Amino acid sequence: MVLQAAAWPCLSVLAQTRQEPGLREYAAKAGLLYGAAAAWPVLRDDADYAAAFARECNILVPENVLKMGPVQPSPGVFRFEPADFMADFCRQHNMRMRGHTLVWHTQMWPWFKTEVNAGNAKKYLEEHILTVAGRYRGRMHSWDVVNEAVHPRDGREDGLRVTPWLELLGPGYIELAFRMAHSADPDARLTYNDYGLDYDTPEQEAKRRAVLRLLRSLKERDVPIHAFGMQAHLDWAAFRNFKADILQAFFREVASLGLEIYITELDVADRELPDDIAERDEAIARVYETYLTAALQEPAVKAVLTWGLTDKYTWLAGRQRRPSGTPVRVLPLDRDFQRKPAWQAIRRVFLAAPPRKA
Ligand code: XIL
């Protein structure tokens, strides 16, 4: 009896030490945050998913539930239960939280078209930001204040996207949003977040110039902005246009404005890869490793988030369906929450990353 009682604790300690740490620990050693977008309601309902999340991540961003439409489904009516659940989950698991996103042109208030006009747009926007950012005051690591406001293809000289907000309030809506967010939550690092900036193509170069122009003009006017969010929705086939020095030069310019950089929505579409799983996983892992190795050379990069954690829950399943119909394999964990070569690649990048202050 005595022998047995003494033996069991040893065994369980052995089992624990054998278990490989999560990416959050490798990230922390490099002075970085690692996390993912969390899906609702599965974070509440799928215990294995929640356990994997807690094991791997030290920062969480709600995938949809803080966007304008989901969080304010009718005027003045706010739905906070899902994000409140996530905020509690973060507290329980010693994890930071990002807010996404206060102002965007899609997933908008369903009542926008009937209620909002040039006369009341400013009031509605201000109230939205004060209410939503105010609810999580002091609890957010950072907020994506404005998402995807640059789109040179729309033909404006300043490169801004023609959105309902721009049409109703003019380009000043961006500055207004940052000022409101800062008064609602003075501790959150306020972020401008955008996509389509990863490759060495003329179109993406034009967009990088336009983003820099926006960031520069905000800083010149002393707008409270602290970070730039690089979405980094990558694609295996398009990745032939990736050049590390182009990405690094862009990050240098962003950092020279005094901004931190977060990789906010990393995933790698596998549409054009063959079905063979081993081959596909290796190819996707190489993209993760190449991109993150280049990105983390820039000391201003402080956080890496993938847009989802597991192939079980990823927007790419619908958005980048494979021609053969086989399930996508685009994130660090597979559908059974097992670690894939992409997970190993991210781990290697964190181990090799130049250390930085958290
Ligand atoms: C996506 C979500 O993942 C989907 O579930 C939703 O249907 C559409 O939005 N850029 C962003 C994210 O900033 O908010 C988007 O998220 C993906 C692209």
Tab-separated table of C-alpha atoms and ligand atoms in Angstrom:
chain	number	residue	atom	x	y	z
A	1	MET	CA	0.000	0.000	0.000
A	2	VAL	CA	2.632	2.472	1.098
A	3	LEU	CA	4.753	1.714	-1.912
A	4	GLN	CA	1.845	2.236	-4.255
A	5	ALA	CA	0.865	5.606	-2.775
A	6	ALA	CA	4.409	6.811	-3.184
A	7	ALA	CA	4.719	5.522	-6.716
A	8	TRP	CA	1.687	7.225	-8.257
A	9	PRO	CA	2.681	10.863	-7.734
A	10	CYS	CA	6.059	10.083	-9.318
A	11	LEU	CA	4.370	8.640	-12.348
A	12	SER	CA	2.133	11.654	-12.800
A	13	VAL	CA	5.070	14.041	-12.492
A	14	LEU	CA	6.863	11.969	-15.092
A	15	ALA	CA	3.865	12.206	-17.425
A	16	GLN	CA	3.726	15.966	-16.997
A	17	THR	CA	7.387	16.522	-17.682
A	18	ARG	CA	7.093	14.378	-20.778
A	19	GLN	CA	4.337	16.532	-22.158
A	20	GLU	CA	5.693	19.043	-24.632
A	21	PRO	CA	4.954	22.643	-23.596
A	22	GLY	CA	2.509	24.714	-25.626
A	23	LEU	CA	3.475	27.378	-28.138
A	24	ARG	CA	2.666	29.965	-25.467
A	25	GLU	CA	5.715	28.857	-23.512
A	26	TYR	CA	8.069	28.989	-26.492
A	27	ALA	CA	6.667	32.420	-27.373
A	28	ALA	CA	7.082	33.689	-23.821
A	29	LYS	CA	10.736	32.629	-23.768
A	30	ALA	CA	11.298	34.822	-26.814
A	31	GLY	CA	9.409	37.737	-25.220
A	32	LEU	CA	6.470	37.205	-27.554
A	33	LEU	CA	2.785	36.478	-27.302
A	34	TYR	CA	1.249	33.608	-29.266
A	35	GLY	CA	-2.453	33.152	-29.661
A	36	ALA	CA	-5.355	32.579	-31.980
A	37	ALA	CA	-8.818	33.711	-32.965
A	38	ALA	CA	-11.406	31.923	-30.850
A	39	ALA	CA	-14.648	30.651	-32.331
A	40	TRP	CA	-18.007	31.000	-30.615
A	41	PRO	CA	-19.926	29.102	-29.252
A	42	VAL	CA	-17.498	26.216	-29.597
A	43	LEU	CA	-15.045	27.661	-27.096
A	44	ARG	CA	-17.830	27.181	-24.547
A	45	ASP	CA	-19.162	23.872	-25.885
A	46	ASP	CA	-16.137	21.870	-27.085
A	47	ALA	CA	-14.038	20.974	-24.044
A	48	ASP	CA	-11.151	19.548	-26.088
A	49	TYR	CA	-10.942	22.755	-28.072
A	50	ALA	CA	-10.960	24.873	-24.915
A	51	ALA	CA	-8.209	22.681	-23.410
A	52	ALA	CA	-6.071	22.989	-26.542
A	53	PHE	CA	-6.583	26.748	-26.502
A	54	ALA	CA	-5.516	27.038	-22.884
A	55	ARG	CA	-2.473	24.843	-23.541
A	56	GLU	CA	-1.197	26.652	-26.639
A	57	CYS	CA	-2.170	30.323	-26.321
A	58	ASN	CA	-1.316	33.246	-24.093
A	59	ILE	CA	-3.472	35.670	-26.082
A	60	LEU	CA	-6.970	35.232	-27.521
A	61	VAL	CA	-8.947	37.299	-29.998
A	62	PRO	CA	-12.670	36.721	-30.554
A	63	GLU	CA	-13.132	35.757	-34.214
A	64	ASN	CA	-16.518	37.434	-34.704
A	65	VAL	CA	-18.399	38.320	-31.525
A	66	LEU	CA	-16.986	41.833	-31.036
A	67	LYS	CA	-17.607	42.989	-34.605
A	68	MET	CA	-20.135	45.769	-35.077
A	69	GLY	CA	-23.117	43.649	-36.179
A	70	PRO	CA	-22.772	40.789	-33.689
A	71	VAL	CA	-22.122	43.070	-30.709
A	72	GLN	CA	-24.841	45.675	-31.434
A	73	PRO	CA	-27.606	43.775	-33.252
A	74	SER	CA	-30.112	46.631	-32.896
A	75	PRO	CA	-29.609	50.288	-31.988
A	76	GLY	CA	-28.506	50.608	-28.381
A	77	VAL	CA	-28.857	46.836	-27.764
A	78	PHE	CA	-25.540	45.175	-27.045
A	79	ARG	CA	-24.797	41.448	-26.855
A	80	PHE	CA	-21.802	40.951	-24.634
A	81	GLU	CA	-22.238	37.386	-23.276
A	82	PRO	CA	-19.909	35.702	-25.810
A	83	ALA	CA	-17.067	38.209	-25.358
A	84	ASP	CA	-17.625	38.263	-21.596
A	85	PHE	CA	-17.237	34.477	-21.603
A	86	MET	CA	-13.994	34.844	-23.534
A	87	ALA	CA	-12.718	37.546	-21.164
A	88	ASP	CA	-13.386	35.199	-18.214
A	89	PHE	CA	-11.713	32.342	-20.073
A	90	CYS	CA	-8.641	34.538	-20.562
A	91	ARG	CA	-8.542	35.444	-16.895
A	92	GLN	CA	-8.852	31.807	-15.842
A	93	HIS	CA	-6.039	30.708	-18.119
A	94	ASN	CA	-3.704	33.624	-17.575
A	95	MET	CA	-4.071	34.791	-21.130
A	96	ARG	CA	-4.226	38.253	-22.687
A	97	MET	CA	-7.107	39.316	-24.906
A	98	ARG	CA	-7.304	41.412	-28.076
A	99	GLY	CA	-10.405	43.198	-29.247
A	100	HIS	CA	-11.464	42.859	-32.881
A	101	THR	CA	-12.773	45.202	-34.224
A	102	LEU	CA	-14.433	48.518	-33.403
A	103	VAL	CA	-14.818	49.887	-36.942
A	104	TRP	CA	-15.049	47.864	-40.155
A	105	HIS	CA	-17.072	48.013	-43.334
A	106	THR	CA	-18.352	44.426	-43.219
A	107	GLN	CA	-20.298	42.437	-40.608
A	108	MET	CA	-21.881	45.835	-39.917
A	109	TRP	CA	-24.904	46.655	-37.827
A	110	PRO	CA	-27.851	44.998	-39.607
A	111	TRP	CA	-29.775	48.245	-38.998
A	112	PHE	CA	-27.115	50.470	-40.527
A	113	LYS	CA	-28.922	51.194	-43.801
A	114	THR	CA	-32.239	52.158	-42.241
A	115	GLU	CA	-30.997	54.078	-39.174
A	116	VAL	CA	-27.677	55.719	-39.914
A	117	ASN	CA	-27.271	58.916	-41.925
A	118	ALA	CA	-24.883	61.866	-42.200
A	119	GLY	CA	-26.689	63.595	-39.330
A	120	ASN	CA	-26.365	60.825	-36.711
A	121	ALA	CA	-23.399	58.707	-37.895
A	122	LYS	CA	-20.891	60.406	-35.604
A	123	LYS	CA	-23.100	59.942	-32.548
A	124	TYR	CA	-23.714	56.244	-33.305
A	125	LEU	CA	-20.039	55.580	-33.952
A	126	GLU	CA	-18.937	57.344	-30.776
A	127	GLU	CA	-21.514	55.564	-28.634
A	128	HIS	CA	-20.574	52.199	-30.107
A	129	ILE	CA	-16.883	52.639	-29.394
A	130	LEU	CA	-17.377	54.087	-25.918
A	131	THR	CA	-19.752	51.270	-24.960
A	132	VAL	CA	-17.836	48.333	-26.434
A	133	ALA	CA	-14.267	49.420	-25.607
A	134	GLY	CA	-15.515	50.821	-22.288
A	135	ARG	CA	-16.937	47.463	-21.212
A	136	TYR	CA	-13.495	45.846	-21.358
A	137	ARG	CA	-11.576	48.862	-20.065
A	138	GLY	CA	-8.292	47.797	-18.493
A	139	ARG	CA	-8.710	44.200	-19.678
A	140	MET	CA	-7.595	44.362	-23.311
A	141	HIS	CA	-3.994	43.959	-24.388
A	142	SER	CA	-4.917	45.732	-27.628
A	143	TRP	CA	-7.848	46.700	-29.812
A	144	ASP	CA	-8.148	46.642	-33.580
A	145	VAL	CA	-9.751	50.071	-33.697
A	146	VAL	CA	-10.081	50.319	-37.460
A	147	ASN	CA	-9.888	47.330	-39.795
A	148	GLU	CA	-9.126	47.341	-43.545
A	149	ALA	CA	-9.597	51.065	-44.229
A	150	VAL	CA	-7.036	51.161	-47.058
A	151	HIS	CA	-7.860	50.014	-50.586
A	152	PRO	CA	-5.962	51.865	-53.318
A	153	ARG	CA	-8.072	50.111	-55.964
A	154	ASP	CA	-10.981	52.368	-54.967
A	155	GLY	CA	-9.063	55.133	-56.744
A	156	ARG	CA	-8.850	57.814	-54.039
A	157	GLU	CA	-5.684	59.848	-53.914
A	158	ASP	CA	-5.166	59.059	-50.211
A	159	GLY	CA	-5.592	55.333	-50.842
A	160	LEU	CA	-8.488	55.023	-48.405
A	161	ARG	CA	-11.269	52.530	-48.992
A	162	VAL	CA	-14.635	53.985	-49.890
A	163	THR	CA	-16.731	52.650	-47.006
A	164	PRO	CA	-20.054	53.772	-45.551
A	165	TRP	CA	-18.076	55.437	-42.741
A	166	LEU	CA	-15.931	57.378	-45.164
A	167	GLU	CA	-18.965	58.420	-47.166
A	168	LEU	CA	-20.854	59.662	-44.109
A	169	LEU	CA	-18.036	61.173	-42.046
A	170	GLY	CA	-15.138	61.721	-44.448
A	171	PRO	CA	-11.591	60.408	-43.832
A	172	GLY	CA	-11.648	61.891	-40.316
A	173	TYR	CA	-13.669	58.879	-39.116
A	174	ILE	CA	-10.404	57.009	-38.559
A	175	GLU	CA	-8.934	59.622	-36.242
A	176	LEU	CA	-12.272	59.979	-34.454
A	177	ALA	CA	-12.394	56.215	-33.809
A	178	PHE	CA	-8.893	56.126	-32.307
A	179	ARG	CA	-9.610	59.106	-30.064
A	180	MET	CA	-12.841	57.550	-28.812
A	181	ALA	CA	-11.164	54.190	-28.191
A	182	HIS	CA	-8.401	55.870	-26.228
A	183	SER	CA	-10.828	57.699	-23.981
A	184	ALA	CA	-12.798	54.459	-23.431
A	185	ASP	CA	-9.735	52.333	-22.607
A	186	PRO	CA	-6.533	54.325	-22.086
A	187	ASP	CA	-4.452	51.188	-21.405
A	188	ALA	CA	-5.244	49.204	-24.541
A	189	ARG	CA	-2.721	49.358	-27.359
A	190	LEU	CA	-4.692	50.786	-30.214
A	191	THR	CA	-4.073	49.088	-33.513
A	192	TYR	CA	-4.709	49.685	-37.201
A	193	ASN	CA	-5.190	46.267	-38.859
A	194	ASP	CA	-5.060	45.358	-42.578
A	195	TYR	CA	-4.420	42.594	-45.141
A	196	GLY	CA	-2.892	42.176	-48.591
A	197	LEU	CA	0.553	43.500	-47.669
A	198	ASP	CA	2.702	40.367	-47.702
A	199	TYR	CA	3.963	39.930	-51.265
A	200	ASP	CA	6.281	41.548	-53.743
A	201	THR	CA	3.615	42.538	-56.269
A	202	PRO	CA	2.815	46.027	-57.635
A	203	GLU	CA	-0.654	45.955	-56.096
A	204	GLN	CA	0.589	45.028	-52.621
A	205	GLU	CA	3.424	47.549	-52.882
A	206	ALA	CA	0.872	50.278	-53.614
A	207	LYS	CA	-1.122	49.152	-50.599
A	208	ARG	CA	1.956	49.166	-48.353
A	209	ARG	CA	2.647	52.764	-49.442
A	210	ALA	CA	-0.951	53.748	-48.719
A	211	VAL	CA	-0.932	52.086	-45.284
A	212	LEU	CA	2.308	53.860	-44.380
A	213	ARG	CA	0.808	57.122	-45.526
A	214	LEU	CA	-2.205	56.602	-43.269
A	215	LEU	CA	-0.081	55.579	-40.261
A	216	ARG	CA	2.234	58.539	-40.775
A	217	SER	CA	-0.630	61.002	-40.996
A	218	LEU	CA	-2.178	59.637	-37.793
A	219	LYS	CA	1.125	59.939	-35.928
A	220	GLU	CA	1.679	63.458	-37.278
A	221	ARG	CA	-1.643	64.515	-35.812
A	222	ASP	CA	-0.826	62.890	-32.457
A	223	VAL	CA	-3.643	60.397	-32.780
A	224	PRO	CA	-3.376	57.710	-30.056
A	225	ILE	CA	-2.259	54.745	-32.159
A	226	HIS	CA	0.225	52.238	-30.770
A	227	ALA	CA	0.443	49.333	-33.152
A	228	PHE	CA	-0.010	48.025	-36.650
A	229	GLY	CA	-1.730	44.683	-37.233
A	230	MET	CA	-0.520	42.613	-40.180
A	231	GLN	CA	-3.294	40.144	-40.925
A	232	ALA	CA	-1.057	37.780	-42.962
A	233	HIS	CA	-3.695	35.613	-44.607
A	234	LEU	CA	-1.232	33.682	-46.740
A	235	ASP	CA	-1.683	31.220	-49.545
A	236	TRP	CA	0.722	28.468	-50.511
A	237	ALA	CA	0.498	29.250	-54.243
A	238	ALA	CA	0.720	33.045	-53.889
A	239	PHE	CA	3.673	32.653	-51.538
A	240	ARG	CA	5.993	32.383	-54.556
A	241	ASN	CA	5.752	36.201	-54.507
A	242	PHE	CA	7.063	36.483	-50.956
A	243	LYS	CA	10.396	38.228	-50.401
A	244	ALA	CA	11.768	38.490	-46.878
A	245	ASP	CA	13.596	41.758	-47.536
A	246	ILE	CA	10.424	43.458	-48.799
A	247	LEU	CA	8.497	42.430	-45.678
A	248	GLN	CA	11.345	43.489	-43.413
A	249	ALA	CA	11.737	46.885	-45.096
A	250	PHE	CA	8.011	47.513	-44.640
A	251	PHE	CA	8.132	46.508	-40.971
A	252	ARG	CA	11.178	48.774	-40.462
A	253	GLU	CA	9.197	51.727	-41.801
A	254	VAL	CA	6.218	50.931	-39.589
A	255	ALA	CA	8.473	50.523	-36.553
A	256	SER	CA	10.253	53.807	-37.303
A	257	LEU	CA	6.929	55.537	-36.606
A	258	GLY	CA	7.147	54.241	-33.037
A	259	LEU	CA	4.544	51.528	-33.539
A	260	GLU	CA	4.555	47.928	-32.358
A	261	ILE	CA	3.646	45.264	-34.899
A	262	TYR	CA	1.371	42.275	-34.354
A	263	ILE	CA	0.867	39.423	-36.805
A	264	THR	CA	-2.857	39.246	-36.208
A	265	GLU	CA	-4.560	36.707	-38.494
A	266	LEU	CA	-1.977	34.287	-39.842
A	267	ASP	CA	-3.178	31.272	-41.807
A	268	VAL	CA	-1.981	29.527	-44.971
A	269	ALA	CA	-4.500	28.405	-47.596
A	270	ASP	CA	-3.759	24.976	-49.088
A	271	ARG	CA	-6.201	25.036	-52.053
A	272	GLU	CA	-3.608	24.351	-54.693
A	273	LEU	CA	-1.663	21.639	-52.899
A	274	PRO	CA	-2.186	17.932	-53.627
A	275	ASP	CA	-4.287	15.811	-51.271
A	276	ASP	CA	-1.360	13.814	-49.861
A	277	ILE	CA	-1.339	14.824	-46.211
A	278	ALA	CA	2.354	14.510	-45.421
A	279	GLU	CA	3.340	16.494	-48.505
A	280	ARG	CA	0.697	19.126	-47.879
A	281	ASP	CA	1.550	19.557	-44.208
A	282	GLU	CA	5.243	20.002	-45.002
A	283	ALA	CA	4.517	22.606	-47.682
A	284	ILE	CA	2.243	24.593	-45.367
A	285	ALA	CA	4.761	24.350	-42.525
A	286	ARG	CA	7.472	25.768	-44.798
A	287	VAL	CA	5.319	28.818	-45.484
A	288	TYR	CA	4.749	29.389	-41.758
A	289	GLU	CA	8.436	29.003	-41.052
A	290	THR	CA	9.666	31.223	-43.884
A	291	TYR	CA	7.204	34.005	-43.172
A	292	LEU	CA	7.616	34.075	-39.403
A	293	THR	CA	11.391	33.785	-39.550
A	294	ALA	CA	11.464	36.924	-41.693
A	295	ALA	CA	8.846	38.738	-39.610
A	296	LEU	CA	10.506	38.085	-36.251
A	297	GLN	CA	13.789	39.643	-37.380
A	298	GLU	CA	11.983	42.918	-36.716
A	299	PRO	CA	12.130	43.633	-32.961
A	300	ALA	CA	8.906	45.668	-33.094
A	301	VAL	CA	6.957	42.451	-33.770
A	302	LYS	CA	5.583	41.510	-30.350
A	303	ALA	CA	2.768	39.065	-30.995
A	304	VAL	CA	1.826	36.304	-33.403
A	305	LEU	CA	-1.785	35.172	-33.705
A	306	THR	CA	-3.133	32.563	-36.095
A	307	TRP	CA	-6.675	32.978	-37.384
A	308	GLY	CA	-7.897	29.901	-35.590
A	309	LEU	CA	-5.969	27.161	-33.873
A	310	THR	CA	-7.304	23.938	-35.358
A	311	ASP	CA	-8.386	22.772	-38.804
A	312	LYS	CA	-11.660	21.809	-37.143
A	313	TYR	CA	-12.694	25.454	-36.893
A	314	THR	CA	-11.348	27.664	-39.653
A	315	TRP	CA	-13.023	30.176	-41.947
A	316	LEU	CA	-10.873	28.773	-44.795
A	317	ALA	CA	-12.966	25.579	-44.798
A	318	GLY	CA	-15.692	27.620	-46.496
A	319	ARG	CA	-13.672	30.393	-48.038
A	320	GLN	CA	-10.851	28.361	-49.644
A	321	ARG	CA	-12.559	25.041	-50.289
A	322	ARG	CA	-10.244	22.513	-51.929
A	323	PRO	CA	-11.126	21.449	-55.492
A	324	SER	CA	-11.101	17.757	-54.433
A	325	GLY	CA	-13.337	18.474	-51.438
A	326	THR	CA	-10.817	17.102	-48.925
A	327	PRO	CA	-10.743	19.072	-45.657
A	328	VAL	CA	-8.277	21.968	-45.449
A	329	ARG	CA	-5.101	21.649	-43.336
A	330	VAL	CA	-4.159	25.267	-42.745
A	331	LEU	CA	-3.576	25.794	-39.012
A	332	PRO	CA	-1.130	24.526	-36.358
A	333	LEU	CA	-3.415	21.771	-34.970
A	334	ASP	CA	-5.362	19.177	-36.932
A	335	ARG	CA	-9.055	18.398	-36.491
A	336	ASP	CA	-8.247	16.149	-33.499
A	337	PHE	CA	-6.162	18.898	-31.853
A	338	GLN	CA	-2.940	17.082	-32.654
A	339	ARG	CA	0.138	19.141	-33.441
A	340	LYS	CA	1.066	19.282	-37.114
A	341	PRO	CA	4.295	20.187	-38.911
A	342	ALA	CA	3.026	23.806	-38.941
A	343	TRP	CA	3.023	23.698	-35.117
A	344	GLN	CA	6.595	22.361	-35.134
A	345	ALA	CA	7.605	25.093	-37.571
A	346	ILE	CA	6.205	27.844	-35.345
A	347	ARG	CA	7.951	26.295	-32.347
A	348	ARG	CA	11.281	26.308	-34.204
A	349	VAL	CA	10.802	29.942	-35.218
A	350	PHE	CA	10.076	30.956	-31.608
A	351	LEU	CA	13.133	29.042	-30.382
A	352	ALA	CA	15.353	30.807	-32.916
A	353	ALA	CA	13.770	34.270	-32.634
A	354	PRO	CA	15.999	37.127	-31.540
A	355	PRO	CA	14.856	37.716	-27.934
A	356	ARG	CA	12.877	40.862	-27.227
A	357	LYS	CA	11.226	42.535	-24.286
A	358	ALA	CA	7.618	41.446	-23.826
B	1	XIL	C1	-13.817	36.328	-40.778
B	1	XIL	C2	-14.277	35.211	-39.851
B	1	XIL	O1	-13.207	34.311	-39.671
B	1	XIL	C3	-15.486	34.501	-40.431
B	1	XIL	O2	-16.001	33.563	-39.495
B	1	XIL	C4	-16.552	35.498	-40.818
B	1	XIL	O3	-17.599	34.834	-41.473
B	1	XIL	C5	-15.985	36.584	-41.723
B	1	XIL	O4	-14.873	37.197	-41.087
B	1	XIL	N1	-10.167	39.700	-41.963
B	1	XIL	C6	-10.640	40.015	-40.711
B	1	XIL	C7	-11.467	39.030	-39.975
B	1	XIL	O5	-10.272	41.063	-40.160
B	1	XIL	O6	-12.403	39.644	-39.137
B	1	XIL	C8	-12.161	38.069	-40.911
B	1	XIL	O7	-12.813	37.078	-40.127
B	1	XIL	C9	-11.160	37.457	-41.856
B	1	XIL	C10	-10.515	38.523	-42.709
